[in-house]
mmCIF file of N, CA and C in Angstrom:
data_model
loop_
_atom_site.group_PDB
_atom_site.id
_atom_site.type_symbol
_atom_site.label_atom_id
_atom_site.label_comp_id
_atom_site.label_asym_id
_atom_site.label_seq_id
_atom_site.Cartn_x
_atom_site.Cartn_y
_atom_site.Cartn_z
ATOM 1 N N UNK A 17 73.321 86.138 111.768
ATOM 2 C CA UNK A 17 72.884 85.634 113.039
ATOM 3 C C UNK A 17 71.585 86.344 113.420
ATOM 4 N N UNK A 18 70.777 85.413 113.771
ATOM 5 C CA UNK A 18 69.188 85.975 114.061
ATOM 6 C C UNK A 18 69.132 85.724 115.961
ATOM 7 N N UNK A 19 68.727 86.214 116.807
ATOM 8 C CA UNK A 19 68.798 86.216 118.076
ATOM 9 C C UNK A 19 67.391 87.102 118.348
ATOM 10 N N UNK A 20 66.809 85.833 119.311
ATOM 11 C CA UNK A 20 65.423 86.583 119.734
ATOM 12 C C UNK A 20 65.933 86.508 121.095
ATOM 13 N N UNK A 21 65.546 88.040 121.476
ATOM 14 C CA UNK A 21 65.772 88.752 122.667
ATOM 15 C C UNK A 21 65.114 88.116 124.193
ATOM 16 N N UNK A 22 63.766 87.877 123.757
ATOM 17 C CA UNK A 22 62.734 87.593 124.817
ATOM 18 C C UNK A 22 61.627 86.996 123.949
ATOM 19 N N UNK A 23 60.697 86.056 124.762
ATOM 20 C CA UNK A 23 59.358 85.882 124.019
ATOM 21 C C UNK A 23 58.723 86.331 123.233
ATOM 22 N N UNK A 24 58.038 85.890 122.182
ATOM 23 C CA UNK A 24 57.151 86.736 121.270
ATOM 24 C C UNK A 24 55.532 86.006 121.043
ATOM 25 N N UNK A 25 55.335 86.967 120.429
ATOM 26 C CA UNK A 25 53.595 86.693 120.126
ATOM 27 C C UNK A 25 53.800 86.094 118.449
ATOM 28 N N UNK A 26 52.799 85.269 118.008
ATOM 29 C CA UNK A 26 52.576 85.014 117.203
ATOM 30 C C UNK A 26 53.003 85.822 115.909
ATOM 31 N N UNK A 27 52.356 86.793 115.600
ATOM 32 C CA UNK A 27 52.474 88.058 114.562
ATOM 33 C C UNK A 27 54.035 88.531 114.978
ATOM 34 N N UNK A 28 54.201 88.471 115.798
ATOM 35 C CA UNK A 28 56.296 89.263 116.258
ATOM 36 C C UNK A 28 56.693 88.243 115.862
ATOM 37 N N UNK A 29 56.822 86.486 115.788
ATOM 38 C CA UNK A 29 57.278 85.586 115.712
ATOM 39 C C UNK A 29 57.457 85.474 113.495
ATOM 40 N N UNK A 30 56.029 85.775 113.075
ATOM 41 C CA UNK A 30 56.025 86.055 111.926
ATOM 42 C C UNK A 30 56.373 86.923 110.830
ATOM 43 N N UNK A 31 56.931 87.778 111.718
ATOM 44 C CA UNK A 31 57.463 89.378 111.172
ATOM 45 C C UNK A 31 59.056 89.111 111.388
ATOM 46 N N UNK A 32 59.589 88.448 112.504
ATOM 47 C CA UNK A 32 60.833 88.113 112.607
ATOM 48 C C UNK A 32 61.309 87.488 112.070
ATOM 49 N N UNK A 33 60.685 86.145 111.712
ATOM 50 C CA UNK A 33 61.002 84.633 110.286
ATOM 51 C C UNK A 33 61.248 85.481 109.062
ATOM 52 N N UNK A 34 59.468 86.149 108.493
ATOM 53 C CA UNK A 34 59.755 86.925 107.838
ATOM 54 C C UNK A 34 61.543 87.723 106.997
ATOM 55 N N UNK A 35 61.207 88.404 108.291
ATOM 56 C CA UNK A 35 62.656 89.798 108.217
ATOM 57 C C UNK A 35 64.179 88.808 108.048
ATOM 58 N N UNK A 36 64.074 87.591 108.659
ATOM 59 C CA UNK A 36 65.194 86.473 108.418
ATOM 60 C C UNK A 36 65.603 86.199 106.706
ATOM 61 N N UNK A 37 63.802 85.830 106.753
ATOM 62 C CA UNK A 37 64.132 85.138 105.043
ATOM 63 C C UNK A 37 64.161 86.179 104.197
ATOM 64 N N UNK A 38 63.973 87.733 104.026
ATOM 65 C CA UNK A 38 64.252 88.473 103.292
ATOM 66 C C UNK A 38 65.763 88.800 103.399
ATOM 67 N N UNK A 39 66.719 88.783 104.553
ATOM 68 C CA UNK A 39 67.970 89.197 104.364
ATOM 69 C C UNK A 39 68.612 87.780 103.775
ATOM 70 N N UNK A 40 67.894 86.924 103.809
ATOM 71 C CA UNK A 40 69.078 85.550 103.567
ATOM 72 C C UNK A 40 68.623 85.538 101.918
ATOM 73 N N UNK A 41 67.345 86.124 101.824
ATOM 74 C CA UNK A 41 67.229 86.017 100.355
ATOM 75 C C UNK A 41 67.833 86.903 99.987
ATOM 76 N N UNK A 42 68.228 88.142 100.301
ATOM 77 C CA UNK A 42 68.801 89.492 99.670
ATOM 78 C C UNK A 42 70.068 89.522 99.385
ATOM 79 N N UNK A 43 70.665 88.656 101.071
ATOM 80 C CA UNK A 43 71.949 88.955 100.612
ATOM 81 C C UNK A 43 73.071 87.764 100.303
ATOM 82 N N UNK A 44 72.199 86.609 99.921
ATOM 83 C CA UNK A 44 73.070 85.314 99.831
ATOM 84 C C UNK A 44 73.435 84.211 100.438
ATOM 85 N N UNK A 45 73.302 85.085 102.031
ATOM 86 C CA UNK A 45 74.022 83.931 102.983
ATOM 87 C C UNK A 45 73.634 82.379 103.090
ATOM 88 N N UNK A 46 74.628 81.740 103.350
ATOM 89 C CA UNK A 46 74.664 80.378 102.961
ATOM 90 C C UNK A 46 74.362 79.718 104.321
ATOM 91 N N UNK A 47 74.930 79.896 105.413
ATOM 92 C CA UNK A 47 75.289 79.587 106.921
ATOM 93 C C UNK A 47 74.844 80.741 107.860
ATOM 94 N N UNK A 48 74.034 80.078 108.451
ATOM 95 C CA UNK A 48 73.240 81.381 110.256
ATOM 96 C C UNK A 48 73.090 80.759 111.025
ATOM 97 N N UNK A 49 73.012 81.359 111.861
ATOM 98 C CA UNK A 49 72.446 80.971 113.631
ATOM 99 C C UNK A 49 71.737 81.696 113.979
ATOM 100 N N UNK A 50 70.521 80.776 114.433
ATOM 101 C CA UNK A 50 69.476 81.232 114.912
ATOM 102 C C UNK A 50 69.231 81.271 116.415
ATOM 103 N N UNK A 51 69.904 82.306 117.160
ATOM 104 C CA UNK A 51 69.496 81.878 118.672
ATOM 105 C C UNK A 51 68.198 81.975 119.268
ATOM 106 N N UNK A 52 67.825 81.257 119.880
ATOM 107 C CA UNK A 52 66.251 81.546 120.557
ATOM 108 C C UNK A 52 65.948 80.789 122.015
ATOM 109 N N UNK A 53 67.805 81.036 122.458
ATOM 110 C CA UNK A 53 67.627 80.792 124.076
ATOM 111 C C UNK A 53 67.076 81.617 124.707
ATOM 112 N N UNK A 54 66.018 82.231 124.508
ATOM 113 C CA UNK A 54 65.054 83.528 125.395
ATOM 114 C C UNK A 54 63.898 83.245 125.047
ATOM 115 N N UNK A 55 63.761 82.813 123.962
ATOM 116 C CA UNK A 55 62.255 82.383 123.511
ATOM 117 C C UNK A 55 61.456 81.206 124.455
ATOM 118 N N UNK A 56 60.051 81.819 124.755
ATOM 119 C CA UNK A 56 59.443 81.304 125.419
ATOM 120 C C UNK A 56 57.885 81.537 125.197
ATOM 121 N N UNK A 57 57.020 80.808 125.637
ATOM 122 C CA UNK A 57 55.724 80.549 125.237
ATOM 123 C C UNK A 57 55.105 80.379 123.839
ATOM 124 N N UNK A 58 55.542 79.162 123.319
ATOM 125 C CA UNK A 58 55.232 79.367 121.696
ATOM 126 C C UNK A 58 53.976 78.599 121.849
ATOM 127 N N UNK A 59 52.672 79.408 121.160
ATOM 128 C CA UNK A 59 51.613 78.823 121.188
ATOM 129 C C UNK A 59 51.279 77.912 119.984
ATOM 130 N N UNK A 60 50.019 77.187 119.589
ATOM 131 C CA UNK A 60 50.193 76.295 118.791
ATOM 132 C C UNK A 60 50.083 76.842 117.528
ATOM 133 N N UNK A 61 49.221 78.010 117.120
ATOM 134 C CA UNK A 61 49.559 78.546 115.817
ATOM 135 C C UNK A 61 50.787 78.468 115.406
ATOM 136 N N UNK A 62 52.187 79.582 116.485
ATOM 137 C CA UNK A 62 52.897 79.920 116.118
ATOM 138 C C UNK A 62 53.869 78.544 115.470
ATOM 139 N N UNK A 63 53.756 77.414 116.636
ATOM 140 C CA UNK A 63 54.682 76.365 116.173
ATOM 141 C C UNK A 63 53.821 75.528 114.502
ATOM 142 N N UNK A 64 52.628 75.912 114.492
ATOM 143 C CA UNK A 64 52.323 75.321 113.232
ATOM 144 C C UNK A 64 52.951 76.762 112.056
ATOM 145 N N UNK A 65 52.931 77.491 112.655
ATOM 146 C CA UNK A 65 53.504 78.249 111.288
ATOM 147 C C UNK A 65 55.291 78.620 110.964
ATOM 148 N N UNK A 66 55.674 77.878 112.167
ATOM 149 C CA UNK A 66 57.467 77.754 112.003
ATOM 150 C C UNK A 66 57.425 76.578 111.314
ATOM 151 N N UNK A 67 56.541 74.979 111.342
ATOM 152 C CA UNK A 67 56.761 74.129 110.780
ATOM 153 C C UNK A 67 56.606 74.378 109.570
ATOM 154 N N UNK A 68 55.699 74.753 109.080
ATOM 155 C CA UNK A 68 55.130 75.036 107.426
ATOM 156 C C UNK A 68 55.916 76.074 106.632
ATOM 157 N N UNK A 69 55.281 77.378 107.055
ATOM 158 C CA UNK A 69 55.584 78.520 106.272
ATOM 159 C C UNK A 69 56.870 79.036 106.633
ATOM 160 N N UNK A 70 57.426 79.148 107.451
ATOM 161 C CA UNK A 70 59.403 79.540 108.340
ATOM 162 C C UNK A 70 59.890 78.820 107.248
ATOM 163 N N UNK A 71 59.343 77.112 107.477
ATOM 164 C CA UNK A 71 60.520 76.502 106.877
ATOM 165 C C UNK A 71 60.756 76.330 104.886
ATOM 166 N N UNK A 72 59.297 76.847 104.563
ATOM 167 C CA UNK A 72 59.385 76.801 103.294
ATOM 168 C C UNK A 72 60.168 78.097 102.758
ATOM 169 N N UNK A 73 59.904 78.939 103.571
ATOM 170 C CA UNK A 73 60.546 80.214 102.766
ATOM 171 C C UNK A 73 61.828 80.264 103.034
ATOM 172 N N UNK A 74 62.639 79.975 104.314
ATOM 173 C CA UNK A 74 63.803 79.914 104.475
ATOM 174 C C UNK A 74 64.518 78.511 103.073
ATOM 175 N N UNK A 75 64.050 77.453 102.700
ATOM 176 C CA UNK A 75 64.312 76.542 101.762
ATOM 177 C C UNK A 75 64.240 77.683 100.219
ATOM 178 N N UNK A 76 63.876 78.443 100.450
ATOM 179 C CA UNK A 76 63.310 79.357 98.915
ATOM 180 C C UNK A 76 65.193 80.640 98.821
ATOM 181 N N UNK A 77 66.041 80.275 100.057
ATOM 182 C CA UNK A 77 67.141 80.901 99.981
ATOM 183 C C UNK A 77 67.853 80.159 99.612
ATOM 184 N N UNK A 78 69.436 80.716 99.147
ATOM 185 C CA UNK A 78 70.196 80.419 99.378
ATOM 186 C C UNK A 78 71.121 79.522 100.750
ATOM 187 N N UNK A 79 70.138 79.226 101.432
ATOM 188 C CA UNK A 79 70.306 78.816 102.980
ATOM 189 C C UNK A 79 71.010 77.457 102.804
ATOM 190 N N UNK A 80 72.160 77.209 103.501
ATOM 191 C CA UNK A 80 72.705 75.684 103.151
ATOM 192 C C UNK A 80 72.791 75.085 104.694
ATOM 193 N N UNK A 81 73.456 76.302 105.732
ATOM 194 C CA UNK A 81 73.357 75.330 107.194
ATOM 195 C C UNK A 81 72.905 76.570 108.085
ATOM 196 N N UNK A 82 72.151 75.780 109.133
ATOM 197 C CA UNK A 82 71.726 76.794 110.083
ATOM 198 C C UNK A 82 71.653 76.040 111.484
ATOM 199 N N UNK A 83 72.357 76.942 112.595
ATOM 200 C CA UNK A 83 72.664 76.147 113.340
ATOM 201 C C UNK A 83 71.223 76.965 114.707
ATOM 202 N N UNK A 84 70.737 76.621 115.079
ATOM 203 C CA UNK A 84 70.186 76.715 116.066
ATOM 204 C C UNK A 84 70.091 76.378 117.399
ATOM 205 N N UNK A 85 70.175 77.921 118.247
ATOM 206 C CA UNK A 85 70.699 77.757 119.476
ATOM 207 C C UNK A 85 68.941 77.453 120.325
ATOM 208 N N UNK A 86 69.256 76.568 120.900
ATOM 209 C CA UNK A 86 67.364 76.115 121.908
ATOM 210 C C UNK A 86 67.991 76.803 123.591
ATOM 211 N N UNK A 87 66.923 77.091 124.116
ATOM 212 C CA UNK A 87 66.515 77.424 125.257
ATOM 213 C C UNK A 87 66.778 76.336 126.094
ATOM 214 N N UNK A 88 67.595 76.481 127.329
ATOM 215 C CA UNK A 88 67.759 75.474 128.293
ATOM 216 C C UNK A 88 66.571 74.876 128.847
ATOM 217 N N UNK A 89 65.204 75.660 129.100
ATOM 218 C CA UNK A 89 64.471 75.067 129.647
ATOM 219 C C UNK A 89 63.441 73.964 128.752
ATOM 220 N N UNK A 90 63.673 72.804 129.127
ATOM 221 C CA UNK A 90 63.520 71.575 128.475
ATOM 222 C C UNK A 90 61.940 71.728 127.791
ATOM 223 N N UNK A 91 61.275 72.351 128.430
ATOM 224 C CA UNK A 91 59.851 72.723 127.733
ATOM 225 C C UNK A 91 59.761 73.117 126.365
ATOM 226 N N UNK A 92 60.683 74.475 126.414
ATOM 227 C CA UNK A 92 60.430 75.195 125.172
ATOM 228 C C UNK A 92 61.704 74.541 124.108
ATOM 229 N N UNK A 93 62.378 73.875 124.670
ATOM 230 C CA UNK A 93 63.901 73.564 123.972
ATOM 231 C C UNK A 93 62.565 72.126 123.286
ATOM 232 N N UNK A 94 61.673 71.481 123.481
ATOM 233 C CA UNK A 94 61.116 70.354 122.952
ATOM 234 C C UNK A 94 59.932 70.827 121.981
ATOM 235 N N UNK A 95 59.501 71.907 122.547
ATOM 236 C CA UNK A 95 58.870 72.526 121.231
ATOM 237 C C UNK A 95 59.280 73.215 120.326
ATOM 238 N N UNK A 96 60.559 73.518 120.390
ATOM 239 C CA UNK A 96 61.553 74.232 119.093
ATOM 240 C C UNK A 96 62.286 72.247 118.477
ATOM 241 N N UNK A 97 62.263 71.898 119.606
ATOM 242 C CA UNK A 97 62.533 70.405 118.494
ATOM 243 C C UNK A 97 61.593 69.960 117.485
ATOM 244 N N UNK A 98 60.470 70.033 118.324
ATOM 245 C CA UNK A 98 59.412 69.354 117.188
ATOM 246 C C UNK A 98 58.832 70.147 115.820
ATOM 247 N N UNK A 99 59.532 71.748 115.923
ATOM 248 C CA UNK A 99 58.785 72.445 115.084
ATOM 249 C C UNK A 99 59.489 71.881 113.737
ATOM 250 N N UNK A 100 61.009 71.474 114.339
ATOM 251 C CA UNK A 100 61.808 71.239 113.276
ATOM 252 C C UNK A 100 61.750 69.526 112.908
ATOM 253 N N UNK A 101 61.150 69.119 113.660
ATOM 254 C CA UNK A 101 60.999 67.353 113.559
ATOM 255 C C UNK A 101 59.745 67.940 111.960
ATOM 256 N N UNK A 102 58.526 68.153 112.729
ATOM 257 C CA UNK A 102 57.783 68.391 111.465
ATOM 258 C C UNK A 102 58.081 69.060 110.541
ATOM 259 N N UNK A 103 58.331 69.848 110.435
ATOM 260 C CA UNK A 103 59.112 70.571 108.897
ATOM 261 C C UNK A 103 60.048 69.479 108.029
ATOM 262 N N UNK A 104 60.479 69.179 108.963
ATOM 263 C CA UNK A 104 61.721 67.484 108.251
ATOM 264 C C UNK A 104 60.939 66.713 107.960
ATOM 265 N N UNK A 105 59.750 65.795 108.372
ATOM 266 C CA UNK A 105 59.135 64.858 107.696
ATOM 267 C C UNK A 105 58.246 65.301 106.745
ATOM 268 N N UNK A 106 58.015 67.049 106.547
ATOM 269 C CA UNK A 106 56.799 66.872 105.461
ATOM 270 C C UNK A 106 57.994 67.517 104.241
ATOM 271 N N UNK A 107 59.113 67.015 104.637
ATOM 272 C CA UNK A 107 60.049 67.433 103.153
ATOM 273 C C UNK A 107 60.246 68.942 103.045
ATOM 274 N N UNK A 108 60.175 69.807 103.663
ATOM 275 C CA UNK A 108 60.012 70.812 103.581
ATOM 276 C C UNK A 108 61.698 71.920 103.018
ATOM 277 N N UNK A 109 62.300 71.385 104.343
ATOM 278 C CA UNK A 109 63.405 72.282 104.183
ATOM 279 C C UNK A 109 64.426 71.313 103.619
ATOM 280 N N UNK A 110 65.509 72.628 102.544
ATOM 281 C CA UNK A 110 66.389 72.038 101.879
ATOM 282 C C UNK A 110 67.727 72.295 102.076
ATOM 283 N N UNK A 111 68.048 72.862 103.516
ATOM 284 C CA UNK A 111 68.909 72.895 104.119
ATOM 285 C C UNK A 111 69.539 71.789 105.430
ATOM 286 N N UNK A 112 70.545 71.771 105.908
ATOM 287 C CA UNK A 112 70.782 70.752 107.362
ATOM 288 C C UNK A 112 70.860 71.958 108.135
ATOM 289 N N UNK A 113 70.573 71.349 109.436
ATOM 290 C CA UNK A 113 70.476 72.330 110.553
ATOM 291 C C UNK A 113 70.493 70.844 111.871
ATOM 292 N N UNK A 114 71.199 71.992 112.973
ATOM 293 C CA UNK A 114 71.497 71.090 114.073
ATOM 294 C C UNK A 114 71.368 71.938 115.328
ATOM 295 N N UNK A 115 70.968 71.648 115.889
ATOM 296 C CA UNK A 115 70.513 72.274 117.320
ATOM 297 C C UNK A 115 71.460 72.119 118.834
ATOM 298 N N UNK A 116 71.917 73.236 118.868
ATOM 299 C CA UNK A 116 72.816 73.612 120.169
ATOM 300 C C UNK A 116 72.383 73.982 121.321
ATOM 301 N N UNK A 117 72.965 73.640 122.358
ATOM 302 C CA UNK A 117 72.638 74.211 123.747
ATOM 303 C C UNK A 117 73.688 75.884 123.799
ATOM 304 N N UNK A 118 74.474 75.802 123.146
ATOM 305 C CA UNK A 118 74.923 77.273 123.259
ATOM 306 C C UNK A 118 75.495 77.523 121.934
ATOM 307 N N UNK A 119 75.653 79.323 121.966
ATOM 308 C CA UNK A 119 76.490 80.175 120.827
ATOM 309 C C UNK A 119 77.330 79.471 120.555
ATOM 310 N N UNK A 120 78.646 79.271 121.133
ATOM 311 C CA UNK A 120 79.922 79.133 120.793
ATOM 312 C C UNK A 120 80.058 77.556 119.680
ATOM 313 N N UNK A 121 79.568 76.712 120.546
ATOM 314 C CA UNK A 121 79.214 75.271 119.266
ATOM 315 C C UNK A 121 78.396 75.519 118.708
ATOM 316 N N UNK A 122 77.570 76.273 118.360
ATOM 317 C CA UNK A 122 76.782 76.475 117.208
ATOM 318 C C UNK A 122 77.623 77.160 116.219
ATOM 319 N N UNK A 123 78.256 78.023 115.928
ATOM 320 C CA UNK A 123 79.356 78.936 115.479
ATOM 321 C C UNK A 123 80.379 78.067 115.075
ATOM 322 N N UNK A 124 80.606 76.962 116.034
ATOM 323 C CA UNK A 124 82.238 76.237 115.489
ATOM 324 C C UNK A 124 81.354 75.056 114.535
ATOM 325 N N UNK A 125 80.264 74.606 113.979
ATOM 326 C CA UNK A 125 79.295 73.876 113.680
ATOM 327 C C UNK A 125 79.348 74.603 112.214
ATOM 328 N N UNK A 126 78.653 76.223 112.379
ATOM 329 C CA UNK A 126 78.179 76.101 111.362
ATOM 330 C C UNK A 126 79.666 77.306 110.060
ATOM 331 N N UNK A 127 81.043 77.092 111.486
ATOM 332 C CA UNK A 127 82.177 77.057 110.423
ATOM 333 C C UNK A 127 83.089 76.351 109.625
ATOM 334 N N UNK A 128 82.111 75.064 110.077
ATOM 335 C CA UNK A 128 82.610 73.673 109.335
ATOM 336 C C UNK A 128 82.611 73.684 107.914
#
């Protein structure tokens, strides 16, 4: 389970994906949750580099489902949609993933 605390900057946003895809590459895991109901202000670099580079390296794991928790506020909950809309149409990721309004169904989701 990956959980961002509060907002980040670009480079914190890239060091965190990062630090994700090295433990999922290290240690196997098949199924995560990604919460990022705190996350806020994603600028346009950052969402061009969750579409592209996040999603290629996380596809380079063992990664099979990942459930992702979005931010209630409809702003940032639509730009964590689209990061993942684009990553899906340019073929990118080779995992399913589904997007929750909270922990608990994300968890019963991704113990299916």
């Amino acid at each position: 389970m990956a959980v961002w605390l509060r907002g980040v900057s670009e480079s914190e946003m890239i060091t965190g994906g990062t630090k994700l895809y090295e433990a999922l590459r290290d240690t196997g895991i098949t199924r995560a949750v990604a919460n990022a109901e705190r996350l806020s202000m994603l600028d346009t670099a950052t969402k061009d580099w969750m579409s592209t580079s996040f999603y290629e390296l996380l596809s380079q794991t063992p990664l099979q489902k990942l459930a992702r928790v979005l931010p209630s506020t409809l702003f940032y909950k639509l730009a964590l949609e689209a990061v993942a809309t684009r990553a899906e149409a340019q073929n990118i990721n080779r995992f399913q993933f589904k997007n929750f309004s909270n922990q608990k169904d994300a968890l019963i989701w991704i113990n299916q």
